[in-house]
Amino acid sequence: MIGPEIDRLIQLLAKLPGLGPRSARRAALHLIKKRDSLMEPLAEAMAAAAAGIRTCSVCGNLDTGDPCHVCRDGERPGGRDRTTLCVVEEVGDLWALERTGAYRGLYHVLGGTLSALEGVGPDDLNVPKLLERASRPEVTEVILALNATVGGQTTAHYLADRLEGCEVRISRLAHGVPVGGELDYLDDGTLTAALRARRSL
Amino acid sequence: MIGPEIDRLIQLLAKLPGLGPRSARRAALHLIKKRDSLMEPLAEAMAAAAAGIRTCSVCGNLDTGDPCHVCRDGERPGGRDRTTLCVVEEVGDLWALERTGAYRGLYHVLGGTLSALEGVGPDDLNVPKLLERASRPEVTEVILALNATVGGQTTAHYLADRLEGCEVRISRLAHGVPVGGELDYLDDGTLTAALRARRSL
Ligand SMILES: [Zn+2]
Ligand SMILES: [Zn+2]
């Protein structure tokens, strides 16, 4: 006989990745005990995020505001380096690269990888916008920072072909990314090293 | 350069037990992707819980509404058994017992255990209210369902002494082999207790 409001809170918390039913109960109890210092601020942060987060119309990043913080900083004198675009599969990969602090350019979030099996083609992946951005005169390099998976590498090769017409250096992350590994699960040191040792394609 | 609103969401999620920084980021990304189906409902459930949850003035349970759902059901004809009080340390213990479906009586949540070291005395622990409730004519049994820890057992002995004046049976949970447990993995204390409390078949 747990009240319906608390029960609903537990059920919803259990849908978060990494929380099972037991840890969802512990999280709910923790939130209830830290009502003022945690539950209320978290409820407000979620409501604000739910209301404010947009897909950036420039790069595909998820952020409050459009363009996103990264793209807006690129517009600022002395801001992010607009000559380099780093192509990633998902926003989580962008976050992982940002955590390293090793990259100062702009991003392009594809939203996935090409997959004939799942019917995912270039137009489903924010590719036309990438080709348009890569053609801009200020852009000199496109880093294909895709996962070292079959899907990621297939997509990287496809993009390298399509980008050949643009006057840009095309590079990929250095080996050091474990084969079959996903960027979001890598430690910052490996990711930084892979970024610094990136190779021309 | 993760936007401040998303960064704040990640920081707050990382304060939940069971979520580290990495899983907090994954949770934030999951919430952002499931904005309508998860983030908004969870924000609302937390806001509702934060606004509505009270400490039950009868039993010390945390619930929306005072008295709590359990105590209110005890007031209802045919509702929960008002002759039995189950004393627990924390609300999480009450939840655990409720999940079993094996208990139909009322509860009394102490809010911790006695600790001379930490300066926690009976008045800090909802004890006076327990003595008052245990003295009511309808109450015939008090189950001391405290943890099998030094603090829990010290508190149980103290309460057993204090409750001697009341006309109630005082009981505690049985010690023994956990259901599905293997003898080889049990501590000696549990095994000794299980042996001493053995039952005829
Ligand atoms: Zn952007
Ligand atoms: Zn109550």
mmCIF file of N, CA and C and ligand atoms in Angstrom, chain B residues 56 59 68 71, ligand 2:
data_model
loop_
_atom_site.group_PDB
_atom_site.id
_atom_site.type_symbol
_atom_site.label_atom_id
_atom_site.label_comp_id
_atom_site.label_asym_id
_atom_site.label_seq_id
_atom_site.Cartn_x
_atom_site.Cartn_y
_atom_site.Cartn_z
ATOM 1 N N CYS B 56 3.488 11.223 7.866
ATOM 2 C CA CYS B 56 2.210 10.871 8.498
ATOM 3 C C CYS B 56 2.300 11.168 9.995
ATOM 4 N N CYS B 59 1.871 7.582 12.004
ATOM 5 C CA CYS B 59 2.839 6.475 11.991
ATOM 6 C C CYS B 59 4.243 6.873 11.524
ATOM 7 N N CYS B 68 -1.414 8.781 6.324
ATOM 8 C CA CYS B 68 -0.977 8.114 5.093
ATOM 9 C C CYS B 68 -2.017 7.085 4.623
ATOM 10 N N CYS B 71 -2.551 4.183 7.209
ATOM 11 C CA CYS B 71 -3.315 4.573 8.393
ATOM 12 C C CYS B 71 -4.778 4.844 8.046
HETATM 13 ZN ZN ZN C 2 0.484 6.564 8.671
#
